[in-house]
Short mmCIF file of C-alpha atoms in Angstrom, two decimals:
data_model
loop_
_atom_site.label_atom_id
_atom_site.label_comp_id
_atom_site.label_asym_id
_atom_site.label_seq_id
_atom_site.Cartn_x
_atom_site.Cartn_y
_atom_site.Cartn_z
CA MET E 723 -0.26 0.43 -0.20
CA SER E 724 1.44 3.50 -1.15
CA ALA E 725 1.01 6.88 0.76
CA ARG E 726 -1.35 7.73 -0.84
CA ARG E 727 -3.37 5.87 1.97
CA SER E 728 -2.29 8.10 4.60
CA THR E 729 -5.33 9.78 5.46
CA LEU E 730 -6.55 9.94 8.84
CA PRO E 731 -8.80 6.33 9.80
CA TRP E 732 -11.77 8.48 11.03
CA PRO E 733 -13.77 5.69 12.31
CA LEU E 734 -10.72 4.65 14.36
CA VAL E 735 -11.01 8.52 15.50
CA ALA E 736 -14.70 7.86 16.38
CA LEU E 737 -14.40 4.55 18.52
CA PHE E 738 -11.72 6.74 20.44
CA THR E 739 -13.96 9.45 21.42
CA ALA E 740 -16.96 7.49 21.76
CA GLY E 741 -14.22 5.37 24.66
CA TYR E 742 -12.68 8.27 26.14
CA LEU E 743 -15.88 10.18 26.83
CA ALA E 744 -16.88 8.68 30.21
CA PRO E 745 -13.62 9.58 31.42
CA TYR E 746 -13.85 13.03 30.29
CA LEU E 747 -17.27 13.71 31.70
CA LEU E 748 -16.77 12.46 35.27
CA PRO E 749 -16.89 15.44 37.43
CA THR E 750 -20.68 16.03 36.27
CA THR E 751 -21.69 12.70 36.03
CA VAL E 752 -20.40 12.02 39.47
CA GLY E 753 -21.70 15.37 40.59
CA ARG E 754 -25.06 14.87 39.06
CA LEU E 755 -24.69 11.47 40.83
CA ASP E 756 -24.73 12.95 44.22
CA THR E 757 -27.22 15.59 43.50
CA GLY E 758 -29.92 13.27 41.52
CA LEU E 759 -29.90 10.09 43.86
CA PRO E 760 -29.74 9.45 47.15
CA LEU E 761 -26.19 8.96 47.26
CA THR E 762 -23.62 10.55 49.10
CA ALA E 763 -20.60 11.94 47.70
CA THR E 764 -18.91 9.02 48.37
CA GLU E 765 -20.84 6.48 47.38
CA ALA E 766 -21.22 8.80 43.88
CA GLY E 767 -17.56 8.52 43.52
CA ALA E 768 -17.68 5.10 44.34
CA VAL E 769 -20.19 4.27 40.97
CA GLY E 770 -17.44 6.14 39.07
CA SER E 771 -15.05 4.58 39.59
CA ALA E 772 -16.94 1.28 39.50
CA LEU E 773 -17.81 2.44 36.10
CA LEU E 774 -14.05 2.93 34.74
CA LEU E 775 -13.14 -0.60 36.76
CA CYS E 776 -14.92 -2.13 34.02
CA SER E 777 -13.90 -0.68 31.40
CA ALA E 778 -10.36 -1.02 32.45
CA ALA E 779 -11.42 -5.12 32.93
CA ALA E 780 -12.77 -5.02 29.04
CA GLY E 781 -9.42 -3.37 28.16
CA PHE E 782 -7.64 -6.74 29.76
CA LEU E 783 -10.10 -9.33 28.90
CA LEU E 784 -9.68 -7.99 25.32
CA ALA E 785 -5.86 -6.77 24.74
CA SER E 786 -5.18 -9.63 22.52
CA ARG E 787 -8.46 -10.62 21.34
CA VAL E 788 -9.51 -7.76 18.52
CA ASP E 789 -8.17 -9.58 15.62
CA ARG E 790 -9.74 -12.93 16.37
CA VAL E 791 -13.16 -11.53 16.91
CA GLY E 792 -13.38 -9.08 14.17
CA ALA E 793 -12.72 -5.12 14.92
CA ARG E 794 -16.25 -4.63 13.06
CA ARG E 795 -17.76 -7.57 15.51
CA LEU E 796 -16.12 -5.98 18.84
CA ALA E 797 -16.60 -2.54 18.17
CA ARG E 798 -20.90 -2.73 17.73
CA VAL E 799 -20.39 -5.30 20.64
CA GLY E 800 -19.01 -1.97 22.36
CA LEU E 801 -21.09 0.68 21.03
CA THR E 802 -24.13 -1.46 22.26
CA LEU E 803 -23.27 -2.15 25.29
CA ALA E 804 -23.08 1.57 26.26
CA VAL E 805 -25.94 2.66 23.87
CA LEU E 806 -27.97 0.40 26.62
CA GLY E 807 -26.14 1.00 30.17
CA TYR E 808 -25.65 4.38 29.87
CA GLY E 809 -29.46 4.99 28.55
CA GLY E 810 -30.96 2.91 30.42
CA ALA E 811 -29.10 4.88 33.46
CA ALA E 812 -30.08 7.82 32.22
CA LEU E 813 -34.34 6.81 32.29
CA THR E 814 -34.14 5.31 35.47
CA HIS E 815 -34.18 6.80 38.88
CA THR E 816 -33.52 3.50 41.12
CA VAL E 817 -30.31 2.96 42.10
CA TRP E 818 -29.11 -0.59 41.66
CA ALA E 819 -30.57 -0.23 37.93
CA VAL E 820 -28.19 3.06 37.67
CA VAL E 821 -25.37 1.32 38.94
CA VAL E 822 -25.88 -2.01 36.95
CA GLY E 823 -26.03 0.44 33.74
CA ALA E 824 -23.05 2.59 34.42
CA LEU E 825 -21.37 -0.94 34.59
CA LEU E 826 -22.45 -1.76 31.51
CA GLY E 827 -21.77 1.41 29.32
CA GLY E 828 -18.45 1.02 31.43
CA PHE E 829 -17.94 -2.46 30.04
CA GLY E 830 -19.00 -0.83 26.53
CA SER E 831 -16.34 1.74 26.72
CA GLY E 832 -13.50 -0.03 27.18
CA THR E 833 -14.54 -2.52 24.20
CA THR E 834 -14.85 0.93 22.39
CA THR E 835 -11.51 1.57 23.13
CA ALA E 836 -9.79 -1.76 23.05
CA VAL E 837 -10.58 -1.53 19.16
CA ALA E 838 -9.68 2.04 18.67
CA ALA E 839 -6.08 1.21 20.30
CA THR E 840 -5.38 -1.69 18.41
CA GLY E 841 -6.44 -0.42 15.09
CA ILE E 842 -4.57 3.12 15.75
CA ALA E 843 -1.48 1.47 17.01
CA ALA E 844 -1.06 -0.37 13.53
CA GLN E 845 -1.51 2.89 11.94
CA ARG E 846 2.00 4.67 10.29
CA ASP E 847 1.71 7.72 12.89
CA PRO E 848 0.42 6.80 15.76
CA HIS E 849 0.52 9.73 17.30
CA ARG E 850 -1.56 12.18 15.02
CA THR E 851 -4.08 9.64 14.99
CA THR E 852 -3.79 9.64 18.88
CA THR E 853 -3.96 13.58 19.32
CA VAL E 854 -6.56 14.35 16.49
CA GLY E 855 -9.30 11.41 18.58
CA LEU E 856 -7.96 13.50 21.46
CA LEU E 857 -9.02 17.04 19.77
CA ALA E 858 -12.12 15.25 19.01
CA VAL E 859 -13.25 14.10 22.83
CA SER E 860 -12.32 17.18 24.13
CA ALA E 861 -14.65 19.18 21.74
CA LEU E 862 -17.11 17.52 22.57
CA ALA E 863 -17.09 17.22 26.09
CA GLY E 864 -16.83 21.04 26.13
CA VAL E 865 -20.20 21.55 24.04
CA VAL E 866 -21.34 18.57 26.59
CA TYR E 867 -20.09 20.72 29.67
CA LEU E 868 -21.65 23.91 28.29
CA THR E 869 -25.36 22.44 27.57
CA VAL E 870 -25.55 19.96 30.15
CA PRO E 871 -26.07 23.01 32.69
CA HIS E 872 -29.20 24.18 30.97
CA LEU E 873 -31.11 21.28 30.64
CA GLY E 874 -32.30 20.91 34.33
CA PRO E 875 -31.47 19.27 37.15
CA GLY E 876 -30.85 15.58 37.55
CA HIS E 877 -28.41 12.49 37.09
CA GLY E 878 -29.21 11.25 33.55
CA GLN E 879 -28.23 14.34 30.91
CA PRO E 880 -24.24 12.95 30.42
CA LEU E 881 -25.06 9.46 31.04
CA ALA E 882 -27.18 10.37 27.97
CA ALA E 883 -24.74 11.94 26.02
CA ILE E 884 -22.08 9.33 26.38
CA ALA E 885 -25.22 6.92 25.22
CA LEU E 886 -25.94 9.04 22.33
CA THR E 887 -22.62 9.70 21.13
CA ALA E 888 -22.21 5.93 20.61
CA LEU E 889 -25.04 5.10 19.04
CA ALA E 890 -23.73 8.23 16.93
CA VAL E 891 -20.52 6.53 16.07
CA TRP E 892 -22.44 2.81 15.42
CA PRO E 893 -22.40 3.86 11.00
CA LEU E 894 -19.10 3.80 11.12
CA THR E 895 -18.26 0.61 12.43
CA ALA E 896 -19.31 -0.19 8.49
CA ARG E 897 -15.79 0.57 7.38
CA LEU E 898 -13.79 -1.43 10.61
CA PRO E 899 -12.10 -5.35 8.86
CA ARG E 900 -14.01 -8.19 10.13
CA ARG E 901 -10.81 -9.50 11.46
CA THR E 902 -7.39 -8.55 11.17
CA THR E 903 -5.67 -12.47 11.05
CA THR E 904 -5.37 -15.42 8.81
CA ARG E 905 -5.83 -18.56 10.84
CA ALA E 906 -2.47 -19.25 10.39
CA THR E 907 -1.56 -16.45 12.27
CA HIS E 908 -3.76 -16.80 15.09
CA ARG E 909 -1.63 -20.37 15.52
CA GLU E 910 1.49 -18.40 15.61
CA ARG E 911 2.21 -16.75 19.45
CA THR E 912 5.25 -13.93 19.43
CA PRO E 913 6.58 -12.90 22.79
CA LEU E 914 5.81 -9.39 23.97
CA PRO E 915 8.49 -6.90 22.79
CA HIS E 916 10.24 -4.09 25.04
CA LEU E 917 8.79 -6.11 27.76
CA ARG E 918 10.87 -4.25 30.41
CA ALA E 919 10.00 -1.38 29.26
CA GLY E 920 6.19 -2.17 28.60
CA LEU E 921 5.76 -3.38 32.25
CA LEU E 922 7.51 -0.43 33.78
CA LEU E 923 4.88 1.69 31.56
CA ALA E 924 2.18 -0.20 32.87
CA ALA E 925 3.30 0.05 36.00
CA THR E 926 3.76 3.58 36.88
CA LEU E 927 0.22 4.79 34.36
CA PRO E 928 -1.97 3.39 36.89
CA CYS E 929 -0.49 5.72 40.02
CA TRP E 930 -0.10 8.71 37.30
CA SER E 931 -4.23 8.10 35.96
CA LEU E 932 -5.25 7.90 39.82
CA ALA E 933 -3.25 11.41 40.04
CA GLN E 934 -5.41 13.07 37.23
CA ASN E 935 -8.68 11.40 37.78
CA ALA E 936 -8.80 11.93 42.00
CA LEU E 937 -8.86 15.60 41.21
CA TRP E 938 -10.88 15.27 38.03
CA GLY E 939 -13.22 13.37 39.87
CA VAL E 940 -13.98 16.13 42.48
CA SER E 941 -13.21 19.38 40.59
CA GLY E 942 -16.71 19.75 39.97
CA ARG E 943 -16.52 19.84 43.77
CA ILE E 944 -13.98 21.97 44.36
CA GLY E 945 -15.67 24.79 42.39
CA LEU E 946 -19.15 24.26 43.93
CA THR E 947 -17.71 24.60 47.64
CA GLN E 948 -15.02 25.46 48.41
CA ALA E 949 -14.90 28.00 45.51
CA GLY E 950 -18.34 29.40 45.89
CA LEU E 951 -19.13 28.90 42.32
CA SER E 952 -22.57 27.76 40.45
CA GLU E 953 -23.13 25.36 37.87
CA THR E 954 -23.24 27.32 35.49
CA THR E 955 -19.60 28.61 36.02
CA VAL E 956 -17.98 25.81 37.23
CA GLY E 957 -19.26 24.05 33.14
CA ALA E 958 -18.42 27.07 31.88
CA VAL E 959 -14.73 26.55 33.54
CA PHE E 960 -14.55 23.06 32.55
CA ALA E 961 -15.63 24.04 28.95
CA ILE E 962 -12.85 26.51 28.65
CA ALA E 963 -10.25 24.13 29.88
CA LEU E 964 -11.38 21.37 27.45
CA GLY E 965 -10.82 24.17 24.75
CA ALA E 966 -7.49 25.03 25.99
CA GLY E 967 -6.70 21.21 25.89
CA LEU E 968 -7.88 21.25 22.41
CA LEU E 969 -5.02 23.60 21.53
CA GLY E 970 -2.44 21.78 23.44
CA VAL E 971 -3.04 18.96 21.58
CA ILE E 972 -3.45 20.71 18.34
CA GLY E 973 -0.02 21.80 19.44
CA ALA E 974 1.61 18.18 20.41
CA GLY E 975 0.15 16.87 16.99
CA ALA E 976 2.43 19.96 15.49
CA LEU E 977 5.52 18.69 17.21
CA GLY E 978 4.84 15.90 16.94
CA PRO E 979 8.33 13.58 17.57
CA ARG E 980 10.98 16.82 17.78
CA LEU E 981 11.02 17.30 21.31
CA GLY E 982 11.38 13.46 22.11
CA ARG E 983 8.90 11.52 24.40
CA ALA E 984 10.77 12.21 27.50
CA LEU E 985 10.99 15.93 27.70
CA PRO E 986 7.13 16.23 27.04
CA ILE E 987 6.32 13.02 29.39
CA GLY E 988 8.76 14.25 32.65
CA LEU E 989 8.70 17.74 32.58
CA GLY E 990 4.79 17.73 31.59
CA THR E 991 4.05 15.53 34.66
CA VAL E 992 6.02 17.78 36.85
CA LEU E 993 3.82 21.05 35.53
CA ILE E 994 0.58 18.70 36.22
CA ALA E 995 1.55 18.52 39.68
CA ALA E 996 2.09 22.23 40.00
CA CYS E 997 -1.49 22.45 38.66
CA ILE E 998 -3.03 20.43 40.66
CA THR E 999 -2.07 22.09 43.40
CA LEU E 1000 -3.28 25.23 42.37
CA SER E 1001 -6.68 24.03 41.45
CA ALA E 1002 -7.43 21.83 44.88
CA SER E 1003 -6.77 24.93 46.88
CA ALA E 1004 -8.82 27.38 44.48
CA THR E 1005 -10.80 29.42 46.75
CA ASP E 1006 -12.06 31.76 43.99
CA LEU E 1007 -12.66 31.81 40.31
CA THR E 1008 -9.37 33.14 39.37
CA THR E 1009 -8.06 30.70 41.09
CA PHE E 1010 -9.48 27.83 40.02
CA ALA E 1011 -10.03 28.45 36.41
CA THR E 1012 -6.38 29.24 36.24
CA GLY E 1013 -5.73 25.85 37.72
CA GLU E 1014 -7.84 24.00 35.78
CA ILE E 1015 -7.21 25.63 32.41
CA ALA E 1016 -4.32 24.89 33.13
CA TRP E 1017 -4.27 21.80 34.04
CA ASN E 1018 -6.45 20.76 31.16
CA THR E 1019 -4.12 22.18 29.24
CA LEU E 1020 -1.17 20.00 30.13
CA TYR E 1021 -3.04 16.54 30.35
CA PRO E 1022 -3.40 15.69 27.01
CA ILE E 1023 -0.54 16.89 25.82
CA VAL E 1024 1.85 13.94 28.00
CA LEU E 1025 -1.44 11.56 27.70
CA SER E 1026 -0.55 11.76 23.46
CA TYR E 1027 2.80 11.12 24.21
CA VAL E 1028 2.36 8.35 26.67
CA ILE E 1029 0.21 6.61 24.43
CA GLY E 1030 1.74 7.01 21.54
CA LEU E 1031 5.19 5.54 23.65
CA ALA E 1032 2.75 2.49 24.41
CA ALA E 1033 1.93 2.31 20.61
CA SER E 1034 5.38 2.06 19.71
CA LEU E 1035 6.31 -0.57 21.36
CA ASP E 1036 4.22 -3.39 19.81
CA PRO E 1037 3.09 -2.93 16.24
CA LYS E 1038 0.56 -5.11 17.44
CA GLY E 1039 -1.25 -3.74 19.70
CA ARG E 1040 -0.67 -5.31 22.46
CA TRP E 1041 1.11 -2.62 24.63
CA ALA E 1042 -1.08 0.12 23.79
CA VAL E 1043 -3.86 -1.82 24.90
CA LEU E 1044 -2.65 -3.60 27.81
CA VAL E 1045 -1.35 -0.15 29.19
CA GLY E 1046 -4.37 1.57 28.28
CA SER E 1047 -6.01 -0.73 30.77
CA ALA E 1048 -3.89 -0.69 33.31
CA SER E 1049 -4.42 3.71 32.94
CA SER E 1050 -7.74 2.65 33.18
CA LEU E 1051 -7.33 0.83 36.40
CA GLY E 1052 -6.07 4.24 37.84
CA THR E 1053 -8.74 6.03 36.42
CA ALA E 1054 -11.32 3.92 38.01
CA ALA E 1055 -9.66 4.47 41.38
CA GLY E 1056 -9.30 8.25 41.04
CA PRO E 1057 -12.89 9.20 41.34
CA LEU E 1058 -13.02 7.48 44.95
CA THR E 1059 -9.56 8.42 46.20
CA GLY E 1060 -10.29 11.89 45.77
CA SER E 1061 -13.46 11.81 47.22
CA VAL E 1062 -11.89 9.97 50.63
CA LEU E 1063 -9.11 12.06 50.75
CA SER E 1064 -10.73 15.28 50.38
CA THR E 1065 -13.13 14.22 52.68
CA GLN E 1066 -10.99 12.95 55.06
CA VAL E 1067 -7.88 15.80 54.91
CA GLY E 1068 -9.35 18.38 52.40
CA PHE E 1069 -9.00 19.76 48.85
CA ALA E 1070 -5.62 21.27 49.38
CA ALA E 1071 -4.29 18.57 51.64
CA MET E 1072 -5.58 16.61 48.81
CA GLY E 1073 -3.67 18.09 46.03
CA ALA E 1074 -0.32 18.27 47.73
CA SER E 1075 -0.54 14.64 48.17
CA LEU E 1076 -1.80 13.58 44.78
CA ALA E 1077 1.00 16.15 43.36
CA VAL E 1078 4.17 14.16 45.47
CA GLY E 1079 3.09 11.21 43.62
CA LEU E 1080 2.82 12.42 40.68
CA LEU E 1081 6.88 14.04 41.29
CA ILE E 1082 8.16 10.58 42.08
CA ILE E 1083 6.27 8.63 39.13
CA ALA E 1084 7.44 11.24 36.67
CA VAL E 1085 10.94 9.74 37.25
CA PRO E 1086 10.32 6.14 35.93
CA MET E 1087 8.40 6.91 33.05
CA THR E 1088 10.67 9.04 32.02
CA THR E 1089 13.36 6.93 31.89
CA VAL E 1090 10.92 4.64 29.79
CA ALA E 1091 10.96 7.37 26.83
CA MET E 1092 14.76 7.60 27.16
CA SER E 1093 15.09 4.38 26.73
CA THR E 1094 13.15 4.06 23.34
CA HIS E 1095 14.18 6.15 20.61
CA PRO E 1096 11.55 7.04 17.63
CA GLY E 1097 12.19 5.65 14.45
CA ALA E 1098 11.26 6.31 10.28
CA ARG E 1099 7.17 5.57 11.70
CA GLY E 1100 7.73 7.72 15.26
CA THR E 1101 8.24 4.32 16.93
CA ALA E 1102 10.53 2.30 19.11
CA ARG E 1103 10.27 -1.15 16.73
CA PRO E 1104 13.26 -3.41 16.49
CA ALA E 1105 14.48 -3.26 12.34
CA PRO E 1106 13.66 -6.96 11.01
CA THR E 1107 16.80 -8.64 10.59
CA GLU E 1108 15.99 -10.77 7.82
CA PRO E 1109 16.81 -9.78 4.29
CA ALA E 1110 14.02 -7.91 2.68
CA ALA E 1111 13.52 -10.64 -0.21
CA GLU E 1112 13.48 -13.19 2.94
CA LEU E 1113 10.80 -10.72 4.93
CA ARG E 1114 8.35 -10.38 1.97
CA THR E 1115 8.24 -14.61 1.25
CA ARG E 1116 7.65 -14.98 4.91
CA THR E 1117 4.77 -12.25 5.24
CA PRO E 1118 1.36 -13.88 5.23
CA GLN E 1119 -1.12 -12.60 3.27
CA LEU E 1120 -3.82 -10.89 4.86
CA PRO E 1121 -7.69 -10.59 3.18
CA GLN E 1122 -8.10 -7.33 2.04
CA ASP E 1123 -10.58 -6.83 4.88
CA THR E 1124 -7.50 -5.54 7.12
CA TRP E 1125 -6.39 -2.29 8.79
CA PRO E 1126 -5.06 0.05 6.65
CA ALA E 1127 -2.04 -0.60 5.16
CA THR E 1128 1.43 0.80 6.13
CA THR E 1129 4.81 1.39 4.37
CA HIS E 1130 8.18 0.20 6.21
CA ARG E 1131 11.37 0.85 4.81
CA VAL E 1132 13.66 -2.39 4.94
CA PRO E 1133 17.02 -2.00 5.61
CA GLY E 1134 18.72 -2.77 2.31
CA THR E 1135 16.55 -1.06 0.23
CA THR E 1136 17.59 1.89 -1.78
CA PRO E 1137 16.43 5.40 -0.80
CA GLY E 1138 13.23 5.91 -2.81
CA ARG E 1139 12.15 2.63 -2.91
CA SER E 1140 10.63 0.90 0.03
CA SER E 1141 9.60 -2.36 0.68
CA GLU E 1142 5.74 -2.68 1.63
CA ARG E 1143 4.38 -5.17 3.90
CA ALA E 1144 0.66 -5.82 5.54
CA PRO E 1145 0.64 -4.13 9.37
CA ALA E 1146 1.24 -6.38 11.40
CA THR E 1147 -1.11 -7.65 13.56
CA ALA E 1148 -1.50 -9.61 17.05
CA PRO E 1149 -1.25 -13.20 16.45
CA HIS E 1150 -4.12 -15.28 18.49
#
């Protein structure tokens, strides 16, 4: 496949958006569960954590099974679960039914994200596709934050927004492949490359995500109770903050691999720690808005480089899904952690604790980024040691209904001539 196939894979971007929308709407979802249902703040945070835990569980279960089941079929299953789960939770006021619906929807979000992550890892430029996905989900979440306060009280509006997004993405699944490997490759088993780097990244990402989402899960309460703002004002701050995040993602996409990955991930995490401290200690609109806007500008930048780093560790997408699911574990624990800490020690002390944790884990994350060096595709994938002709002979012929192919330069070929092969996918 030639470079003509360099256009963005919009179905994957849409799936990425549908899968990530639930975490982005976490503050308003948890806040409205607290105010719209007979739940305490801690109980509402626990529901949010359980939702995201189901999302993480789906990622772990499906990390190596996307090609076996088929991307199209699995994406449709995930979107169906999201529509039924979130939609059902939005339409009922029975607590147990809302909880069950949220858990079902969370599993659907995780399934959708797993399909998107696997497909993005096989792209020529996974970082570019990731940044576009983050742009889309940030923009959509910003619209929701501006709209929800004008739709009246109740817990159902943010949940309905996630369900409607999943429903809107459904038609695009027709452009996804039915499967990404042949039967022969199902029988092949290849070990995970970059095992040490992958395991270290997977071990640190839960802590990184926990710190982010512990604050994000209680940001609405900080604005409403500690800073004394109205829901409309808090929603406007979140919308502006997500808009600033759009600018950050655009900047990250423009820079690409020019700065490497170590500097954006390491320095970005340190700056995020400072923003969390500022936001958690806010007692007025200026401080609250400054902290939230600065944090939301930096967070998607660092996240895009982290996702790109994970995708670079394995062209089959297994590390991308596993690291993403490990991150979701921290995301899942975030709302409950934030609720418990803020209740026990207050918002300011909570922010200081989270900031210290981020400073500590910035070290191993930066180490992983420094140990991998972007190649021609901006990845850390090892070059083949086989002759080009032998590589072409051994590469299995995949059905036409596969992920968009990518062009790889094989060592030994002359400049201007590339040896093409189908994109590597996880053998199962």
